Amino acid sequence: MISAVILAAGLSRRMGKPKQLLPLGSKKLVEHAVANALYSKAGEVIVVIGAQREKVEQTLSLYDVKTVFNPRYNEGQGTSVAAGAAAVSSQCQGILYLLADQPFVYPEVIDGIIDAFLDKKAPVVRAGRTGHPVLFDIALKHQIMQLSGDTGGRKIISKYKQNIVTVPVCQCFLTADLDTEEDYQRAKALFIIK
């Protein structure tokens, strides 16, 4: 089983407002990430929350997900990555990390990463050459749980760079995380077009 972990704990400093709660169509950004993960081949969906805890929990109350509060969310993404790893089920074979601000990572993209992982048995599988989504073999859980600060999984990825499997995807999936107001406006325009 693959555990999908959605990182939704951040402070959204560059955006200046809680981006996981920004509306996109009839849903908030975090809901798009959750819905995409739930419709994928992932066996469980875990959402790591921190900033705006109560509002995010309320937003997700109707979804079949496990929420995990990261009390150290203000220390950087690495702490949320570690909190997500700590919450996966004992049947987990791999941990797939998704971002709450990537609403266009559809189930087909997630499934392609999962299929490549199950087929190739690589320690790390990712969409495109950089960034998220990225899937780590459960054998790396101890290393993941040692992460802190803002490095996220980059340290582990660089350690296994010779063994990484890259799944080609449309470039729009990789560049559509929303860090600024301009990114958000572009996402709203893309959403209307789709």
PDB file of C-alpha atoms in Angstrom:
ATOM      1  CA  MET A   1       0.000   0.000   0.000  1.00  0.00           C
ATOM      2  CA  ILE A   2       1.137   3.522  -0.794  1.00  0.00           C
ATOM      3  CA  SER A   3       0.439   6.301   1.696  1.00  0.00           C
ATOM      4  CA  ALA A   4      -0.247   9.719   0.191  1.00  0.00           C
ATOM      5  CA  VAL A   5       0.891  12.505   2.514  1.00  0.00           C
ATOM      6  CA  ILE A   6      -0.340  15.995   1.676  1.00  0.00           C
ATOM      7  CA  LEU A   7       1.718  18.813   3.156  1.00  0.00           C
ATOM      8  CA  ALA A   8      -0.724  21.539   4.237  1.00  0.00           C
ATOM      9  CA  ALA A   9       0.907  22.941   7.379  1.00  0.00           C
ATOM     10  CA  GLY A  10       2.812  25.917   6.004  1.00  0.00           C
ATOM     11  CA  LEU A  11       2.595  29.579   6.883  1.00  0.00           C
ATOM     12  CA  SER A  12       2.308  30.722   3.232  1.00  0.00           C
ATOM     13  CA  ARG A  13       4.777  33.561   3.842  1.00  0.00           C
ATOM     14  CA  ARG A  14       5.309  34.376   0.161  1.00  0.00           C
ATOM     15  CA  MET A  15       1.581  34.360  -0.564  1.00  0.00           C
ATOM     16  CA  GLY A  16       0.771  36.485   2.474  1.00  0.00           C
ATOM     17  CA  LYS A  17      -2.412  34.524   3.241  1.00  0.00           C
ATOM     18  CA  PRO A  18      -3.195  30.854   3.981  1.00  0.00           C
ATOM     19  CA  LYS A  19      -2.963  29.355   0.503  1.00  0.00           C
ATOM     20  CA  GLN A  20      -4.249  25.914   1.508  1.00  0.00           C
ATOM     21  CA  LEU A  21      -7.610  27.649   2.098  1.00  0.00           C
ATOM     22  CA  LEU A  22      -7.715  29.725  -1.090  1.00  0.00           C
ATOM     23  CA  PRO A  23     -10.752  28.981  -3.264  1.00  0.00           C
ATOM     24  CA  LEU A  24     -10.336  27.437  -6.698  1.00  0.00           C
ATOM     25  CA  GLY A  25     -13.702  26.828  -8.278  1.00  0.00           C
ATOM     26  CA  SER A  26     -16.057  25.383  -5.671  1.00  0.00           C
ATOM     27  CA  LYS A  27     -13.265  23.929  -3.495  1.00  0.00           C
ATOM     28  CA  LYS A  28     -10.291  25.166  -1.548  1.00  0.00           C
ATOM     29  CA  LEU A  29      -6.769  24.292  -2.731  1.00  0.00           C
ATOM     30  CA  VAL A  30      -6.281  21.660  -0.038  1.00  0.00           C
ATOM     31  CA  GLU A  31      -9.545  19.994  -1.094  1.00  0.00           C
ATOM     32  CA  HIS A  32      -8.302  19.636  -4.670  1.00  0.00           C
ATOM     33  CA  ALA A  33      -5.124  17.932  -3.439  1.00  0.00           C
ATOM     34  CA  VAL A  34      -7.154  15.654  -1.156  1.00  0.00           C
ATOM     35  CA  ALA A  35      -9.696  14.748  -3.850  1.00  0.00           C
ATOM     36  CA  ASN A  36      -6.932  13.942  -6.339  1.00  0.00           C
ATOM     37  CA  ALA A  37      -5.205  11.689  -3.803  1.00  0.00           C
ATOM     38  CA  LEU A  38      -8.457   9.970  -2.801  1.00  0.00           C
ATOM     39  CA  TYR A  39      -9.247   9.160  -6.444  1.00  0.00           C
ATOM     40  CA  SER A  40      -5.774   7.718  -6.980  1.00  0.00           C
ATOM     41  CA  LYS A  41      -4.350   4.273  -6.205  1.00  0.00           C
ATOM     42  CA  ALA A  42      -3.050   5.466  -2.828  1.00  0.00           C
ATOM     43  CA  GLY A  43      -4.232   3.224  -0.002  1.00  0.00           C
ATOM     44  CA  GLU A  44      -4.495   5.998   2.576  1.00  0.00           C
ATOM     45  CA  VAL A  45      -4.415   9.776   2.566  1.00  0.00           C
ATOM     46  CA  ILE A  46      -2.803  11.727   5.393  1.00  0.00           C
ATOM     47  CA  VAL A  47      -2.885  15.525   5.584  1.00  0.00           C
ATOM     48  CA  VAL A  48      -0.227  17.226   7.701  1.00  0.00           C
ATOM     49  CA  ILE A  49      -1.631  20.446   9.131  1.00  0.00           C
ATOM     50  CA  GLY A  50      -0.197  23.270  11.208  1.00  0.00           C
ATOM     51  CA  ALA A  51      -1.011  26.899  10.437  1.00  0.00           C
ATOM     52  CA  GLN A  52      -4.763  27.480  10.283  1.00  0.00           C
ATOM     53  CA  ARG A  53      -5.249  24.088  11.975  1.00  0.00           C
ATOM     54  CA  GLU A  54      -8.920  24.482  12.927  1.00  0.00           C
ATOM     55  CA  LYS A  55      -9.974  25.912   9.571  1.00  0.00           C
ATOM     56  CA  VAL A  56      -8.159  23.195   7.608  1.00  0.00           C
ATOM     57  CA  GLU A  57      -9.620  20.460   9.847  1.00  0.00           C
ATOM     58  CA  GLN A  58     -13.092  21.904   9.341  1.00  0.00           C
ATOM     59  CA  THR A  59     -12.564  22.082   5.570  1.00  0.00           C
ATOM     60  CA  LEU A  60     -11.515  18.411   5.489  1.00  0.00           C
ATOM     61  CA  SER A  61     -14.124  17.085   7.922  1.00  0.00           C
ATOM     62  CA  LEU A  62     -16.180  15.415   5.175  1.00  0.00           C
ATOM     63  CA  TYR A  63     -13.212  13.676   3.531  1.00  0.00           C
ATOM     64  CA  ASP A  64     -11.946  10.187   4.376  1.00  0.00           C
ATOM     65  CA  VAL A  65      -8.484  11.361   5.399  1.00  0.00           C
ATOM     66  CA  LYS A  66      -6.342  11.255   8.501  1.00  0.00           C
ATOM     67  CA  THR A  67      -5.148  14.661   9.685  1.00  0.00           C
ATOM     68  CA  VAL A  68      -1.912  14.959  11.640  1.00  0.00           C
ATOM     69  CA  PHE A  69      -0.986  18.144  13.454  1.00  0.00           C
ATOM     70  CA  ASN A  70       2.660  19.186  13.191  1.00  0.00           C
ATOM     71  CA  PRO A  71       3.364  21.389  16.233  1.00  0.00           C
ATOM     72  CA  ARG A  72       6.725  22.358  14.686  1.00  0.00           C
ATOM     73  CA  TYR A  73       5.272  23.570  11.360  1.00  0.00           C
ATOM     74  CA  ASN A  74       6.863  27.008  11.759  1.00  0.00           C
ATOM     75  CA  GLU A  75      10.339  25.391  11.682  1.00  0.00           C
ATOM     76  CA  GLY A  76      10.027  24.425   8.010  1.00  0.00           C
ATOM     77  CA  GLN A  77       8.721  21.807   5.606  1.00  0.00           C
ATOM     78  CA  GLY A  78      11.135  19.118   6.804  1.00  0.00           C
ATOM     79  CA  THR A  79       9.222  18.837  10.072  1.00  0.00           C
ATOM     80  CA  SER A  80       5.959  18.253   8.184  1.00  0.00           C
ATOM     81  CA  VAL A  81       7.596  15.647   5.951  1.00  0.00           C
ATOM     82  CA  ALA A  82       8.779  13.852   9.106  1.00  0.00           C
ATOM     83  CA  ALA A  83       5.354  14.153  10.781  1.00  0.00           C
ATOM     84  CA  GLY A  84       3.721  12.593   7.731  1.00  0.00           C
ATOM     85  CA  ALA A  85       6.149   9.667   7.746  1.00  0.00           C
ATOM     86  CA  ALA A  86       5.445   9.059  11.428  1.00  0.00           C
ATOM     87  CA  ALA A  87       1.716   8.760  10.684  1.00  0.00           C
ATOM     88  CA  VAL A  88       1.728   6.151   7.889  1.00  0.00           C
ATOM     89  CA  SER A  89       0.144   2.756   8.488  1.00  0.00           C
ATOM     90  CA  SER A  90       2.167  -0.370   9.201  1.00  0.00           C
ATOM     91  CA  GLN A  91       1.190  -1.757   5.756  1.00  0.00           C
ATOM     92  CA  CYS A  92       2.817   1.171   3.954  1.00  0.00           C
ATOM     93  CA  GLN A  93       5.325   0.278   1.212  1.00  0.00           C
ATOM     94  CA  GLY A  94       6.027   3.824   0.096  1.00  0.00           C
ATOM     95  CA  ILE A  95       5.261   7.403   1.084  1.00  0.00           C
ATOM     96  CA  LEU A  96       4.076   9.753  -1.663  1.00  0.00           C
ATOM     97  CA  TYR A  97       4.384  13.438  -0.794  1.00  0.00           C
ATOM     98  CA  LEU A  98       2.028  15.946  -2.377  1.00  0.00           C
ATOM     99  CA  LEU A  99       1.639  19.670  -1.776  1.00  0.00           C
ATOM    100  CA  ALA A 100      -1.648  21.304  -0.816  1.00  0.00           C
ATOM    101  CA  ASP A 101      -0.902  24.096  -3.283  1.00  0.00           C
ATOM    102  CA  GLN A 102      -0.621  21.860  -6.359  1.00  0.00           C
ATOM    103  CA  PRO A 103      -4.253  21.443  -7.430  1.00  0.00           C
ATOM    104  CA  PHE A 104      -3.382  20.154 -10.910  1.00  0.00           C
ATOM    105  CA  VAL A 105      -1.597  16.980  -9.826  1.00  0.00           C
ATOM    106  CA  TYR A 106      -4.425  14.736 -10.964  1.00  0.00           C
ATOM    107  CA  PRO A 107      -5.011  11.092  -9.986  1.00  0.00           C
ATOM    108  CA  GLU A 108      -3.477   9.921 -13.278  1.00  0.00           C
ATOM    109  CA  VAL A 109      -0.187  11.619 -12.375  1.00  0.00           C
ATOM    110  CA  ILE A 110      -0.260  10.125  -8.883  1.00  0.00           C
ATOM    111  CA  ASP A 111      -1.055   6.682 -10.302  1.00  0.00           C
ATOM    112  CA  GLY A 112       1.829   6.936 -12.782  1.00  0.00           C
ATOM    113  CA  ILE A 113       4.238   7.568  -9.917  1.00  0.00           C
ATOM    114  CA  ILE A 114       2.787   4.714  -7.857  1.00  0.00           C
ATOM    115  CA  ASP A 115       2.911   2.313 -10.820  1.00  0.00           C
ATOM    116  CA  ALA A 116       6.539   3.229 -11.553  1.00  0.00           C
ATOM    117  CA  PHE A 117       7.455   2.679  -7.907  1.00  0.00           C
ATOM    118  CA  LEU A 118       5.776  -0.729  -7.740  1.00  0.00           C
ATOM    119  CA  ASP A 119       7.289  -1.760 -11.083  1.00  0.00           C
ATOM    120  CA  LYS A 120      10.855  -0.457 -10.692  1.00  0.00           C
ATOM    121  CA  LYS A 121      11.312  -0.860  -6.910  1.00  0.00           C
ATOM    122  CA  ALA A 122      13.375   2.351  -6.845  1.00  0.00           C
ATOM    123  CA  PRO A 123      14.083   4.097  -3.531  1.00  0.00           C
ATOM    124  CA  VAL A 124      12.750   7.388  -4.925  1.00  0.00           C
ATOM    125  CA  VAL A 125      10.272   8.073  -7.745  1.00  0.00           C
ATOM    126  CA  ARG A 126       9.275  11.563  -8.743  1.00  0.00           C
ATOM    127  CA  ALA A 127       7.304  13.444 -11.343  1.00  0.00           C
ATOM    128  CA  GLY A 128       9.691  15.259 -13.617  1.00  0.00           C
ATOM    129  CA  ARG A 129      13.214  16.232 -12.677  1.00  0.00           C
ATOM    130  CA  THR A 130      12.556  18.272  -9.519  1.00  0.00           C
ATOM    131  CA  GLY A 131      10.026  18.899  -6.820  1.00  0.00           C
ATOM    132  CA  HIS A 132       6.778  17.213  -5.934  1.00  0.00           C
ATOM    133  CA  PRO A 133       5.131  14.816  -6.074  1.00  0.00           C
ATOM    134  CA  VAL A 134       7.833  12.460  -4.868  1.00  0.00           C
ATOM    135  CA  LEU A 135       7.526   8.909  -3.538  1.00  0.00           C
ATOM    136  CA  PHE A 136      10.001   7.378  -1.080  1.00  0.00           C
ATOM    137  CA  ASP A 137      10.370   3.679  -0.324  1.00  0.00           C
ATOM    138  CA  ILE A 138       9.321   2.859   3.246  1.00  0.00           C
ATOM    139  CA  ALA A 139      12.886   1.648   3.855  1.00  0.00           C
ATOM    140  CA  LEU A 140      13.812   5.358   3.964  1.00  0.00           C
ATOM    141  CA  LYS A 141      11.290   6.164   6.712  1.00  0.00           C
ATOM    142  CA  HIS A 142      13.923   6.485   9.444  1.00  0.00           C
ATOM    143  CA  GLN A 143      15.903   8.982   7.345  1.00  0.00           C
ATOM    144  CA  ILE A 144      12.725  10.888   6.507  1.00  0.00           C
ATOM    145  CA  MET A 145      11.804  11.160  10.172  1.00  0.00           C
ATOM    146  CA  GLN A 146      15.167  12.842  10.867  1.00  0.00           C
ATOM    147  CA  LEU A 147      14.380  15.761   8.534  1.00  0.00           C
ATOM    148  CA  SER A 148      13.997  19.261   9.899  1.00  0.00           C
ATOM    149  CA  GLY A 149      14.112  22.845   8.723  1.00  0.00           C
ATOM    150  CA  ASP A 150      13.305  23.814   5.161  1.00  0.00           C
ATOM    151  CA  THR A 151      15.277  21.136   3.328  1.00  0.00           C
ATOM    152  CA  GLY A 152      12.346  18.742   2.975  1.00  0.00           C
ATOM    153  CA  GLY A 153      13.375  15.540   1.222  1.00  0.00           C
ATOM    154  CA  ARG A 154      16.124  17.099  -0.925  1.00  0.00           C
ATOM    155  CA  LYS A 155      18.873  15.657   1.261  1.00  0.00           C
ATOM    156  CA  ILE A 156      17.539  12.119   0.783  1.00  0.00           C
ATOM    157  CA  ILE A 157      16.894  12.647  -2.921  1.00  0.00           C
ATOM    158  CA  SER A 158      20.483  13.772  -3.493  1.00  0.00           C
ATOM    159  CA  LYS A 159      21.771  10.737  -1.582  1.00  0.00           C
ATOM    160  CA  TYR A 160      19.900   8.378  -3.945  1.00  0.00           C
ATOM    161  CA  LYS A 161      20.193  10.442  -7.140  1.00  0.00           C
ATOM    162  CA  GLN A 162      21.724   7.536  -9.092  1.00  0.00           C
ATOM    163  CA  ASN A 163      18.696   5.339  -8.358  1.00  0.00           C
ATOM    164  CA  ILE A 164      15.842   7.806  -8.846  1.00  0.00           C
ATOM    165  CA  VAL A 165      13.117   6.941 -11.323  1.00  0.00           C
ATOM    166  CA  THR A 166      11.622   9.978 -13.038  1.00  0.00           C
ATOM    167  CA  VAL A 167       8.096   9.768 -14.418  1.00  0.00           C
ATOM    168  CA  PRO A 168       7.587  12.198 -17.316  1.00  0.00           C
ATOM    169  CA  VAL A 169       4.538  14.425 -16.915  1.00  0.00           C
ATOM    170  CA  CYS A 170       3.156  17.556 -18.509  1.00  0.00           C
ATOM    171  CA  GLN A 171       5.269  20.507 -17.364  1.00  0.00           C
ATOM    172  CA  CYS A 172       2.178  22.363 -16.115  1.00  0.00           C
ATOM    173  CA  PHE A 173       1.846  19.848 -13.270  1.00  0.00           C
ATOM    174  CA  LEU A 174       5.346  20.618 -12.031  1.00  0.00           C
ATOM    175  CA  THR A 175       5.180  24.384 -12.180  1.00  0.00           C
ATOM    176  CA  ALA A 176       1.687  24.866 -10.853  1.00  0.00           C
ATOM    177  CA  ASP A 177       2.439  25.156  -7.151  1.00  0.00           C
ATOM    178  CA  LEU A 178       1.136  28.452  -5.910  1.00  0.00           C
ATOM    179  CA  ASP A 179       3.580  30.655  -4.037  1.00  0.00           C
ATOM    180  CA  THR A 180       2.504  34.145  -5.109  1.00  0.00           C
ATOM    181  CA  GLU A 181      -0.671  36.027  -5.955  1.00  0.00           C
ATOM    182  CA  GLU A 182       0.339  35.848  -9.636  1.00  0.00           C
ATOM    183  CA  ASP A 183       0.630  32.047  -9.402  1.00  0.00           C
ATOM    184  CA  TYR A 184      -2.826  31.922  -7.842  1.00  0.00           C
ATOM    185  CA  GLN A 185      -4.383  34.095 -10.558  1.00  0.00           C
ATOM    186  CA  ARG A 186      -2.748  31.899 -13.224  1.00  0.00           C
ATOM    187  CA  ALA A 187      -4.165  28.777 -11.527  1.00  0.00           C
ATOM    188  CA  LYS A 188      -7.638  30.312 -11.480  1.00  0.00           C
ATOM    189  CA  ALA A 189      -7.357  31.003 -15.211  1.00  0.00           C
ATOM    190  CA  LEU A 190      -6.151  27.434 -15.879  1.00  0.00           C
ATOM    191  CA  PHE A 191      -8.984  26.042 -13.793  1.00  0.00           C
ATOM    192  CA  ILE A 192     -11.587  27.925 -15.821  1.00  0.00           C
ATOM    193  CA  ILE A 193     -10.039  26.694 -19.097  1.00  0.00           C
ATOM    194  CA  LYS A 194      -9.956  23.045 -18.021  1.00  0.00           C
TER     195      LYS A 194
END
